[in-house]
Each structure stands twice: as structure tokens, then as C-alpha cells.
GROMACS .gro file of C-alpha atoms in nm:
model
  399
    1UNK     CA    1  -4.017  -3.359  -3.889
    2UNK     CA    2  -3.936  -3.313  -3.513
    3UNK     CA    3  -4.128  -3.026  -3.369
    4UNK     CA    4  -3.906  -2.733  -3.220
    5UNK     CA    5  -3.925  -2.725  -2.833
    6UNK     CA    6  -4.116  -2.432  -2.702
    7UNK     CA    7  -3.930  -2.169  -2.499
    8UNK     CA    8  -4.084  -2.309  -2.168
    9UNK     CA    9  -3.951  -2.666  -2.262
   10UNK     CA   10  -3.623  -2.552  -2.371
   11UNK     CA   11  -3.562  -2.326  -2.053
   12UNK     CA   12  -3.402  -1.990  -2.065
   13UNK     CA   13  -3.119  -1.922  -2.295
   14UNK     CA   14  -2.784  -1.853  -2.100
   15UNK     CA   15  -2.591  -1.570  -2.231
   16UNK     CA   16  -2.248  -1.460  -2.128
   17UNK     CA   17  -2.285  -1.133  -1.935
   18UNK     CA   18  -2.137  -0.849  -2.132
   19UNK     CA   19  -1.936  -0.746  -1.834
   20UNK     CA   20  -1.787  -1.081  -1.766
   21UNK     CA   21  -1.421  -0.977  -1.829
   22UNK     CA   22  -1.466  -0.684  -1.590
   23UNK     CA   23  -1.602  -0.913  -1.332
   24UNK     CA   24  -1.303  -1.146  -1.363
   25UNK     CA   25  -1.071  -0.845  -1.326
   26UNK     CA   26  -1.245  -0.715  -1.021
   27UNK     CA   27  -1.252  -1.066  -0.852
   28UNK     CA   28  -0.874  -1.101  -0.929
   29UNK     CA   29  -0.811  -0.748  -0.777
   30UNK     CA   30  -0.992  -0.859  -0.459
   31UNK     CA   31  -0.817  -1.180  -0.424
   32UNK     CA   32  -0.462  -1.045  -0.512
   33UNK     CA   33  -0.506  -0.741  -0.282
   34UNK     CA   34  -0.622  -0.937   0.022
   35UNK     CA   35  -0.386  -1.258  -0.012
   36UNK     CA   36  -0.110  -1.160  -0.271
   37UNK     CA   37  -0.050  -1.245  -0.628
   38UNK     CA   38   0.124  -1.582  -0.586
   39UNK     CA   39  -0.092  -1.758  -0.323
   40UNK     CA   40  -0.413  -1.699  -0.540
   41UNK     CA   41  -0.510  -1.952  -0.799
   42UNK     CA   42  -0.680  -1.882  -1.132
   43UNK     CA   43  -0.939  -2.158  -1.049
   44UNK     CA   44  -1.047  -1.976  -0.727
   45UNK     CA   45  -1.085  -1.654  -0.919
   46UNK     CA   46  -1.291  -1.831  -1.176
   47UNK     CA   47  -1.515  -2.000  -0.907
   48UNK     CA   48  -1.585  -1.661  -0.748
   49UNK     CA   49  -1.726  -1.537  -1.084
   50UNK     CA   50  -1.908  -1.857  -1.143
   51UNK     CA   51  -1.710  -1.983  -1.437
   52UNK     CA   52  -1.458  -2.262  -1.489
   53UNK     CA   53  -1.082  -2.219  -1.513
   54UNK     CA   54  -1.073  -2.292  -1.882
   55UNK     CA   55  -1.359  -2.038  -1.943
   56UNK     CA   56  -1.153  -1.779  -1.759
   57UNK     CA   57  -0.859  -1.844  -2.006
   58UNK     CA   58  -1.079  -1.731  -2.287
   59UNK     CA   59  -1.047  -1.376  -2.148
   60UNK     CA   60  -0.687  -1.392  -2.018
   61UNK     CA   61  -0.405  -1.595  -2.146
   62UNK     CA   62  -0.235  -1.654  -1.799
   63UNK     CA   63  -0.258  -1.533  -1.440
   64UNK     CA   64   0.012  -1.257  -1.509
   65UNK     CA   65  -0.213  -1.113  -1.793
   66UNK     CA   66  -0.487  -1.108  -1.533
   67UNK     CA   67  -0.275  -0.919  -1.284
   68UNK     CA   68  -0.182  -0.656  -1.538
   69UNK     CA   69  -0.540  -0.617  -1.648
   70UNK     CA   70  -0.672  -0.581  -1.301
   71UNK     CA   71  -0.412  -0.338  -1.196
   72UNK     CA   72  -0.456  -0.132  -1.504
   73UNK     CA   73  -0.833  -0.122  -1.479
   74UNK     CA   74  -0.800  -0.021  -1.123
   75UNK     CA   75  -0.568   0.268  -1.198
   76UNK     CA   76  -0.768   0.381  -1.511
   77UNK     CA   77  -1.098   0.358  -1.307
   78UNK     CA   78  -0.971   0.599  -1.023
   79UNK     CA   79  -0.821   0.844  -1.312
   80UNK     CA   80  -1.148   0.835  -1.503
   81UNK     CA   81  -1.359   0.893  -1.172
   82UNK     CA   82  -1.152   1.201  -1.100
   83UNK     CA   83  -1.152   1.322  -1.462
   84UNK     CA   84  -1.540   1.308  -1.477
   85UNK     CA   85  -1.555   1.533  -1.150
   86UNK     CA   86  -1.295   1.765  -1.257
   87UNK     CA   87  -1.390   2.126  -1.360
   88UNK     CA   88  -1.110   2.370  -1.407
   89UNK     CA   89  -1.372   2.669  -1.414
   90UNK     CA   90  -1.457   2.618  -1.057
   91UNK     CA   91  -1.281   2.807  -0.757
   92UNK     CA   92  -0.981   2.592  -0.660
   93UNK     CA   93  -1.113   2.479  -0.327
   94UNK     CA   94  -1.435   2.366  -0.480
   95UNK     CA   95  -1.246   2.196  -0.767
   96UNK     CA   96  -1.019   2.010  -0.507
   97UNK     CA   97  -1.306   1.900  -0.306
   98UNK     CA   98  -1.503   1.766  -0.604
   99UNK     CA   99  -1.187   1.576  -0.724
  100UNK     CA  100  -1.115   1.420  -0.367
  101UNK     CA  101  -1.484   1.338  -0.313
  102UNK     CA  102  -1.505   1.153  -0.648
  103UNK     CA  103  -1.193   0.946  -0.562
  104UNK     CA  104  -1.294   0.886  -0.214
  105UNK     CA  105  -1.637   0.758  -0.323
  106UNK     CA  106  -1.466   0.517  -0.563
  107UNK     CA  107  -1.209   0.400  -0.314
  108UNK     CA  108  -1.490   0.329  -0.072
  109UNK     CA  109  -1.675   0.142  -0.346
  110UNK     CA  110  -1.369  -0.080  -0.442
  111UNK     CA  111  -1.219  -0.097  -0.094
  112UNK     CA  112  -1.129  -0.468  -0.106
  113UNK     CA  113  -0.954  -0.401  -0.455
  114UNK     CA  114  -0.785  -0.072  -0.400
  115UNK     CA  115  -0.464  -0.212  -0.257
  116UNK     CA  116  -0.359  -0.402  -0.564
  117UNK     CA  117  -0.122  -0.176  -0.727
  118UNK     CA  118   0.035  -0.042  -0.402
  119UNK     CA  119   0.152  -0.402  -0.280
  120UNK     CA  120   0.158  -0.619  -0.578
  121UNK     CA  121   0.327  -0.390  -0.842
  122UNK     CA  122   0.657  -0.548  -0.785
  123UNK     CA  123   0.539  -0.848  -0.966
  124UNK     CA  124   0.475  -0.645  -1.275
  125UNK     CA  125   0.732  -0.633  -1.552
  126UNK     CA  126   0.896  -0.288  -1.590
  127UNK     CA  127   0.705  -0.183  -1.899
  128UNK     CA  128   0.365  -0.275  -1.747
  129UNK     CA  129   0.451  -0.106  -1.415
  130UNK     CA  130   0.546   0.211  -1.588
  131UNK     CA  131   0.240   0.222  -1.803
  132UNK     CA  132   0.009   0.168  -1.508
  133UNK     CA  133   0.202   0.422  -1.293
  134UNK     CA  134   0.123   0.683  -1.569
  135UNK     CA  135  -0.250   0.674  -1.473
  136UNK     CA  136  -0.162   0.748  -1.115
  137UNK     CA  137   0.062   1.036  -1.228
  138UNK     CA  138  -0.240   1.177  -1.418
  139UNK     CA  139  -0.451   1.160  -1.101
  140UNK     CA  140  -0.181   1.320  -0.893
  141UNK     CA  141  -0.139   1.601  -1.158
  142UNK     CA  142  -0.518   1.664  -1.148
  143UNK     CA  143  -0.516   1.691  -0.758
  144UNK     CA  144  -0.202   1.893  -0.762
  145UNK     CA  145  -0.322   2.159  -0.996
  146UNK     CA  146  -0.583   2.307  -0.757
  147UNK     CA  147  -0.356   2.269  -0.459
  148UNK     CA  148  -0.090   2.482  -0.651
  149UNK     CA  149  -0.353   2.738  -0.696
  150UNK     CA  150  -0.459   2.732  -0.335
  151UNK     CA  151  -0.103   2.740  -0.202
  152UNK     CA  152   0.101   2.930  -0.455
  153UNK     CA  153   0.404   2.959  -0.239
  154UNK     CA  154   0.456   2.582  -0.238
  155UNK     CA  155   0.735   2.424  -0.451
  156UNK     CA  156   0.653   2.166  -0.718
  157UNK     CA  157   0.780   1.881  -0.485
  158UNK     CA  158   0.566   2.014  -0.192
  159UNK     CA  159   0.268   2.018  -0.409
  160UNK     CA  160   0.331   1.662  -0.531
  161UNK     CA  161   0.384   1.547  -0.170
  162UNK     CA  162   0.046   1.690  -0.060
  163UNK     CA  163  -0.126   1.545  -0.377
  164UNK     CA  164   0.024   1.203  -0.324
  165UNK     CA  165  -0.043   1.213   0.064
  166UNK     CA  166  -0.402   1.313   0.016
  167UNK     CA  167  -0.458   1.039  -0.235
  168UNK     CA  168  -0.289   0.798  -0.001
  169UNK     CA  169  -0.520   0.888   0.276
  170UNK     CA  170  -0.813   0.800   0.053
  171UNK     CA  171  -0.664   0.468  -0.057
  172UNK     CA  172  -0.575   0.378   0.309
  173UNK     CA  173  -0.914   0.216   0.369
  174UNK     CA  174  -0.794  -0.083   0.158
  175UNK     CA  175  -0.526  -0.170   0.428
  176UNK     CA  176  -0.784  -0.242   0.713
  177UNK     CA  177  -1.119  -0.359   0.793
  178UNK     CA  178  -1.245  -0.111   1.044
  179UNK     CA  179  -1.590   0.008   0.960
  180UNK     CA  180  -1.793   0.330   0.992
  181UNK     CA  181  -2.113   0.438   0.823
  182UNK     CA  182  -2.051   0.532   0.462
  183UNK     CA  183  -2.117   0.894   0.499
  184UNK     CA  184  -1.901   0.924   0.813
  185UNK     CA  185  -1.615   0.731   0.635
  186UNK     CA  186  -1.637   0.986   0.352
  187UNK     CA  187  -1.629   1.280   0.570
  188UNK     CA  188  -1.336   1.144   0.766
  189UNK     CA  189  -1.132   1.067   0.464
  190UNK     CA  190  -1.195   1.409   0.320
  191UNK     CA  191  -1.104   1.577   0.647
  192UNK     CA  192  -0.775   1.389   0.661
  193UNK     CA  193  -0.697   1.460   0.304
  194UNK     CA  194  -0.753   1.829   0.360
  195UNK     CA  195  -0.535   1.828   0.675
  196UNK     CA  196  -0.250   1.676   0.446
  197UNK     CA  197  -0.298   1.941   0.193
  198UNK     CA  198  -0.291   2.233   0.448
  199UNK     CA  199  -0.048   2.100   0.684
  200UNK     CA  200   0.245   2.338   0.786
  201UNK     CA  201   0.568   2.152   0.736
  202UNK     CA  202   0.920   2.237   0.835
  203UNK     CA  203   1.131   2.416   0.579
  204UNK     CA  204   1.208   2.214   0.271
  205UNK     CA  205   1.586   2.091   0.245
  206UNK     CA  206   1.790   2.289   0.003
  207UNK     CA  207   1.807   2.129  -0.340
  208UNK     CA  208   2.129   1.948  -0.404
  209UNK     CA  209   2.219   1.947  -0.042
  210UNK     CA  210   2.468   1.685   0.047
  211UNK     CA  211   2.340   1.351   0.148
  212UNK     CA  212   2.434   1.247   0.492
  213UNK     CA  213   2.737   1.016   0.533
  214UNK     CA  214   2.713   0.658   0.633
  215UNK     CA  215   2.653   0.645   1.004
  216UNK     CA  216   2.736   0.344   1.224
  217UNK     CA  217   2.936   0.015   1.161
  218UNK     CA  218   2.872  -0.241   0.910
  219UNK     CA  219   2.719  -0.558   1.043
  220UNK     CA  220   2.986  -0.834   1.033
  221UNK     CA  221   2.751  -1.131   1.121
  222UNK     CA  222   2.679  -1.336   0.806
  223UNK     CA  223   2.332  -1.414   0.941
  224UNK     CA  224   2.243  -1.040   0.988
  225UNK     CA  225   2.393  -0.970   0.655
  226UNK     CA  226   2.170  -1.231   0.497
  227UNK     CA  227   1.865  -1.102   0.676
  228UNK     CA  228   1.935  -0.743   0.561
  229UNK     CA  229   1.985  -0.842   0.191
  230UNK     CA  230   1.689  -1.078   0.197
  231UNK     CA  231   1.467  -0.793   0.302
  232UNK     CA  232   1.595  -0.565   0.046
  233UNK     CA  233   1.557  -0.852  -0.229
  234UNK     CA  234   1.200  -0.946  -0.110
  235UNK     CA  235   1.102  -0.599  -0.118
  236UNK     CA  236   1.247  -0.526  -0.459
  237UNK     CA  237   1.144  -0.853  -0.631
  238UNK     CA  238   0.875  -0.989  -0.422
  239UNK     CA  239   0.932  -1.312  -0.210
  240UNK     CA  240   0.830  -1.568  -0.489
  241UNK     CA  241   1.063  -1.393  -0.739
  242UNK     CA  242   1.365  -1.404  -0.512
  243UNK     CA  243   1.621  -1.682  -0.516
  244UNK     CA  244   1.840  -1.797  -0.226
  245UNK     CA  245   2.129  -1.786  -0.485
  246UNK     CA  246   2.066  -1.417  -0.531
  247UNK     CA  247   2.044  -1.342  -0.154
  248UNK     CA  248   2.362  -1.545  -0.094
  249UNK     CA  249   2.556  -1.363  -0.366
  250UNK     CA  250   2.454  -1.034  -0.207
  251UNK     CA  251   2.679  -1.112   0.083
  252UNK     CA  252   2.941  -1.308  -0.102
  253UNK     CA  253   2.847  -1.676  -0.026
  254UNK     CA  254   2.693  -1.954  -0.242
  255UNK     CA  255   2.334  -2.085  -0.192
  256UNK     CA  256   2.448  -2.395   0.004
  257UNK     CA  257   2.612  -2.165   0.256
  258UNK     CA  258   2.291  -1.974   0.324
  259UNK     CA  259   2.144  -2.296   0.469
  260UNK     CA  260   2.390  -2.286   0.748
  261UNK     CA  261   2.217  -1.984   0.884
  262UNK     CA  262   1.855  -2.038   0.763
  263UNK     CA  263   1.668  -2.370   0.693
  264UNK     CA  264   1.477  -2.233   0.395
  265UNK     CA  265   1.377  -1.906   0.203
  266UNK     CA  266   1.056  -1.929   0.408
  267UNK     CA  267   1.263  -1.924   0.718
  268UNK     CA  268   1.430  -1.613   0.601
  269UNK     CA  269   1.096  -1.445   0.526
  270UNK     CA  270   0.968  -1.536   0.872
  271UNK     CA  271   1.292  -1.385   1.030
  272UNK     CA  272   1.241  -1.061   0.841
  273UNK     CA  273   0.883  -1.049   0.965
  274UNK     CA  274   1.003  -1.090   1.324
  275UNK     CA  275   1.261  -0.843   1.277
  276UNK     CA  276   1.025  -0.586   1.145
  277UNK     CA  277   0.787  -0.661   1.429
  278UNK     CA  278   1.058  -0.618   1.697
  279UNK     CA  279   1.184  -0.291   1.553
  280UNK     CA  280   0.833  -0.154   1.547
  281UNK     CA  281   0.769  -0.256   1.899
  282UNK     CA  282   1.089  -0.089   2.024
  283UNK     CA  283   0.995   0.221   1.833
  284UNK     CA  284   0.666   0.234   2.014
  285UNK     CA  285   0.810   0.177   2.354
  286UNK     CA  286   1.080   0.437   2.304
  287UNK     CA  287   0.816   0.683   2.184
  288UNK     CA  288   0.601   0.629   2.498
  289UNK     CA  289   0.892   0.637   2.737
  290UNK     CA  290   1.013   0.986   2.599
  291UNK     CA  291   0.654   1.148   2.569
  292UNK     CA  292   0.515   1.422   2.780
  293UNK     CA  293   0.146   1.348   2.706
  294UNK     CA  294  -0.066   1.142   2.465
  295UNK     CA  295  -0.054   1.376   2.161
  296UNK     CA  296   0.328   1.404   2.211
  297UNK     CA  297   0.352   1.011   2.216
  298UNK     CA  298   0.137   1.003   1.891
  299UNK     CA  299   0.369   1.253   1.714
  300UNK     CA  300   0.682   1.057   1.833
  301UNK     CA  301   0.547   0.733   1.709
  302UNK     CA  302   0.493   0.890   1.367
  303UNK     CA  303   0.844   1.021   1.368
  304UNK     CA  304   0.986   0.688   1.458
  305UNK     CA  305   0.784   0.516   1.182
  306UNK     CA  306   0.919   0.769   0.940
  307UNK     CA  307   1.268   0.697   1.043
  308UNK     CA  308   1.229   0.320   1.053
  309UNK     CA  309   1.064   0.324   0.698
  310UNK     CA  310   1.307   0.570   0.542
  311UNK     CA  311   1.621   0.394   0.684
  312UNK     CA  312   1.502   0.060   0.560
  313UNK     CA  313   1.245   0.104   0.287
  314UNK     CA  314   1.215  -0.254   0.193
  315UNK     CA  315   1.110  -0.349   0.549
  316UNK     CA  316   0.747  -0.214   0.547
  317UNK     CA  317   0.651  -0.340   0.207
  318UNK     CA  318   0.769  -0.687   0.289
  319UNK     CA  319   0.594  -0.655   0.642
  320UNK     CA  320   0.269  -0.561   0.491
  321UNK     CA  321   0.264  -0.736   0.157
  322UNK     CA  322   0.394  -1.094   0.203
  323UNK     CA  323   0.157  -1.254   0.461
  324UNK     CA  324   0.020  -1.494   0.202
  325UNK     CA  325   0.365  -1.656   0.180
  326UNK     CA  326   0.372  -1.752   0.552
  327UNK     CA  327   0.220  -2.067   0.705
  328UNK     CA  328  -0.130  -2.006   0.840
  329UNK     CA  329  -0.030  -2.013   1.208
  330UNK     CA  330   0.242  -1.751   1.151
  331UNK     CA  331   0.003  -1.525   0.946
  332UNK     CA  332  -0.237  -1.533   1.239
  333UNK     CA  333   0.034  -1.448   1.503
  334UNK     CA  334   0.182  -1.171   1.294
  335UNK     CA  335  -0.157  -1.034   1.209
  336UNK     CA  336  -0.235  -1.000   1.575
  337UNK     CA  337   0.083  -0.810   1.634
  338UNK     CA  338   0.001  -0.576   1.353
  339UNK     CA  339  -0.330  -0.507   1.504
  340UNK     CA  340  -0.175  -0.450   1.843
  341UNK     CA  341   0.059  -0.197   1.690
  342UNK     CA  342  -0.230   0.003   1.524
  343UNK     CA  343  -0.437  -0.015   1.852
  344UNK     CA  344  -0.146   0.094   2.072
  345UNK     CA  345  -0.105   0.398   1.856
  346UNK     CA  346  -0.480   0.466   1.803
  347UNK     CA  347  -0.535   0.453   2.188
  348UNK     CA  348  -0.342   0.760   2.222
  349UNK     CA  349  -0.582   0.971   1.992
  350UNK     CA  350  -0.874   1.166   2.110
  351UNK     CA  351  -1.218   1.091   1.967
  352UNK     CA  352  -1.392   0.774   1.835
  353UNK     CA  353  -1.171   0.464   1.871
  354UNK     CA  354  -1.272   0.341   1.529
  355UNK     CA  355  -1.199   0.678   1.363
  356UNK     CA  356  -0.866   0.663   1.549
  357UNK     CA  357  -0.792   0.342   1.363
  358UNK     CA  358  -0.857   0.498   1.036
  359UNK     CA  359  -0.629   0.779   1.124
  360UNK     CA  360  -0.341   0.556   1.202
  361UNK     CA  361  -0.373   0.360   0.879
  362UNK     CA  362  -0.376   0.687   0.694
  363UNK     CA  363  -0.068   0.793   0.864
  364UNK     CA  364   0.109   0.459   0.777
  365UNK     CA  365  -0.002   0.497   0.411
  366UNK     CA  366   0.131   0.844   0.379
  367UNK     CA  367   0.476   0.741   0.519
  368UNK     CA  368   0.504   0.464   0.245
  369UNK     CA  369   0.349   0.645  -0.045
  370UNK     CA  370   0.507   0.980  -0.002
  371UNK     CA  371   0.831   0.808   0.086
  372UNK     CA  372   0.828   0.635  -0.242
  373UNK     CA  373   0.784   0.972  -0.412
  374UNK     CA  374   1.077   1.116  -0.226
  375UNK     CA  375   1.280   0.802  -0.288
  376UNK     CA  376   1.304   0.772   0.090
  377UNK     CA  377   1.534   1.077   0.120
  378UNK     CA  378   1.665   1.018   0.491
  379UNK     CA  379   1.805   1.355   0.548
  380UNK     CA  380   1.709   1.488   0.884
  381UNK     CA  381   1.513   1.784   0.742
  382UNK     CA  382   1.319   1.550   0.519
  383UNK     CA  383   1.245   1.314   0.794
  384UNK     CA  384   1.111   1.605   1.010
  385UNK     CA  385   0.884   1.706   0.718
  386UNK     CA  386   0.747   1.358   0.678
  387UNK     CA  387   0.682   1.315   1.057
  388UNK     CA  388   0.476   1.635   1.046
  389UNK     CA  389   0.291   1.522   0.728
  390UNK     CA  390   0.201   1.194   0.889
  391UNK     CA  391   0.100   1.352   1.206
  392UNK     CA  392  -0.146   1.596   1.038
  393UNK     CA  393  -0.396   1.324   0.996
  394UNK     CA  394  -0.389   1.185   1.341
  395UNK     CA  395  -0.648   1.403   1.517
  396UNK     CA  396  -0.746   1.773   1.503
  397UNK     CA  397  -0.540   1.815   1.824
  398UNK     CA  398  -0.220   1.643   1.653
  399UNK     CA  399  -0.122   1.866   1.362
   0.00000   0.00000   0.00000
């Protein structure tokens, strides 16, 4: 009879960690948030966790299932963090502070993962997107409840704007890599979130007011039409799910005719990035030229970003979410342009320059997230309100 090996001879027994599935989801969330859904491979997610690709497939049937699970886990995690801190018996300001602190602390903990749903949700199927969105609606409702108590004169839409805006501020740290000590980061995020909640905005446009008519002439150049439709389709479907045939059909030409104007779909994407960069540069130059002082310039830049985003709502999501689809050299060049845009704006703000960059990213997040809530309503009164809301976070002197 062969003797059994001793524990020392056989070595430690390797057991699968109980939280392996969560480790995989969080690794996926980090990778998808930073580089986009399509450029990331399952094998590299598996390698980060320390397992093989086949081992990962024991937990998730495919990469799409992993995307859904990671996005849903992130949404549920934030909702649960807020729910654990929520105490309706507290005075409304204390309740609100507890809620925002819990969410802010969690956003700081998962900073590299927190941008997943914001930028990659266009790759989710409708049913999955709506189910995950429900967690964020619960979170927004929790935050909105004490806001409504604190500011009873606000309409339901105004309460929602402030709840979404405050949560957007807290999530905005996922969009950049500027660093401050954790306690200082938390204090700054809470200060900006409160600034959004207590911001005084211009009057709300009347409900059911007529939409503004079409202003300007339709572009006749096929190249410009293709670029406009490409940005719209990339923004709606995501670059990898968009087809040249669909883009061509949107302007009344077949796929082969598109190649008379652009060499490839990648060429169209690069042109869209360059167009967005040009428009942002012009917006900043116009604001600086018209400003009377630095705070005025900062407000004017906020107003122009609002107008640019609301008039072409597909532009900014494409500009900020599709970098992974570009060649590395173009990624580097356009990232540098984005950083320069933030610095140009941040340099107008008083106080610490690193805090100023946090403030600019918070303003950009508000414009996109609250814009989605308002369905990018581009009536002048709504644009003015959005400009004031974005400006509320820029500095104590710009409110």
C-alpha cells in the first residue's frame, strides 16, 4: 500500500477564492472603463486576475455577459452603498450629507471602474441597459428625497437635475487621473456636489413651450453630411457596432460611394475626433476673446461647452469614449489636446491648480449627464440653466 503524502510533501491545497467572480467583474470594469469594451480581450482580463481564458469562461459565457455583469455590479454596488447610509429619520441636510459621503467614498474606492456605464452603455442591449439604469434611478431618487425637503420650491425636474448633477460630480473622478490626498478629494467632491444642489439657476422654461425652429442652412457637402451622420451613429451604436452601409444610407448613398470621401471607417472616426477638437478649441478662443476677466472667461467656456454638447449631443460621447478605436499615435495626440483643453479652462480658476482640474472635469460631467436627463433640450432658457449649473462647481468665486 502506498503511503499517503504528508501535508508538507504535497504542498498547500489551492482553492478557488470565494470572490473570484467579483474579481473578474472588477478587472473587466477597470479595463472596459479605461480602454473601451471592444479593444479589451478576455484573455487580458483573465491574466490580470491570474487565471486562464478558459477558466474565466467557467464564470461568464462570453465577453458580452461579462460586460453586463460588470456594469450591473457597479450600479448595484453604488445603490447599496447609498442605501446602507440612508436614514430618513435624520434632518434632510444630515441625510443628504450621509448619502453623498457614502457614494463619494465608494466612487473614490472604485475610481478606475466608475466610468463603465457612462461610456460603454451603448454596447448594452436595450433590456440590459434599462435594467441597469433602474439602479441609478433608485440612487437618484434617494439623493433627490432630501433635496426636495431642503428646497421645497423646486419642481420635480429641478430636483432631478440637482440629484443627477451631484452624483455626476462624485463620479467625475473616473474621467481623469489628477490626484489629491483622499481626505481632500472627498471634501472637494462633497463641496462641489453641494454647490450643484444649492445653485441658483435662471427660471425654468415653461412646460410645453414651443421648441425653437431649425436655425441655419443644411450642409450640402456630402463629406460634411457623412461626418455629421457618422458622429450621430457612432454616438448611438458605438464605433464597432456601426456600419459604413448605415452611415452611407443616412445621407442617401451606398457604401462604396462613402469611400470616395473617406478611406475607411477608421478615417471617419479620426475626422470626427478632429472636428470635435476644432470646435472645442474655437469655443475656448471665443470665450477668452469676449471675457472681461478670468471668472467671466470660465463661465463663458461653460456656456459654450453646454451649447456645443446640446446642439451635437453625439459629439462628446464619441470624443471621450472611442479613443481605444484609434491608432496609438492618434490616441496620444488627441489625449494631449484633451489635456490642454482642461488645463486652459482650469488655469482660469482660483486656488490650487490640481483642484481646478477636478472642478473642470466635474463641470464637463454635469453637462453630459444632466444633458442626458434633459434629452439635450436646446431651448435658450435651458441652455442658460445648464451653463449656470456647470459653472456652480468651478470655484467659490464662480457660482
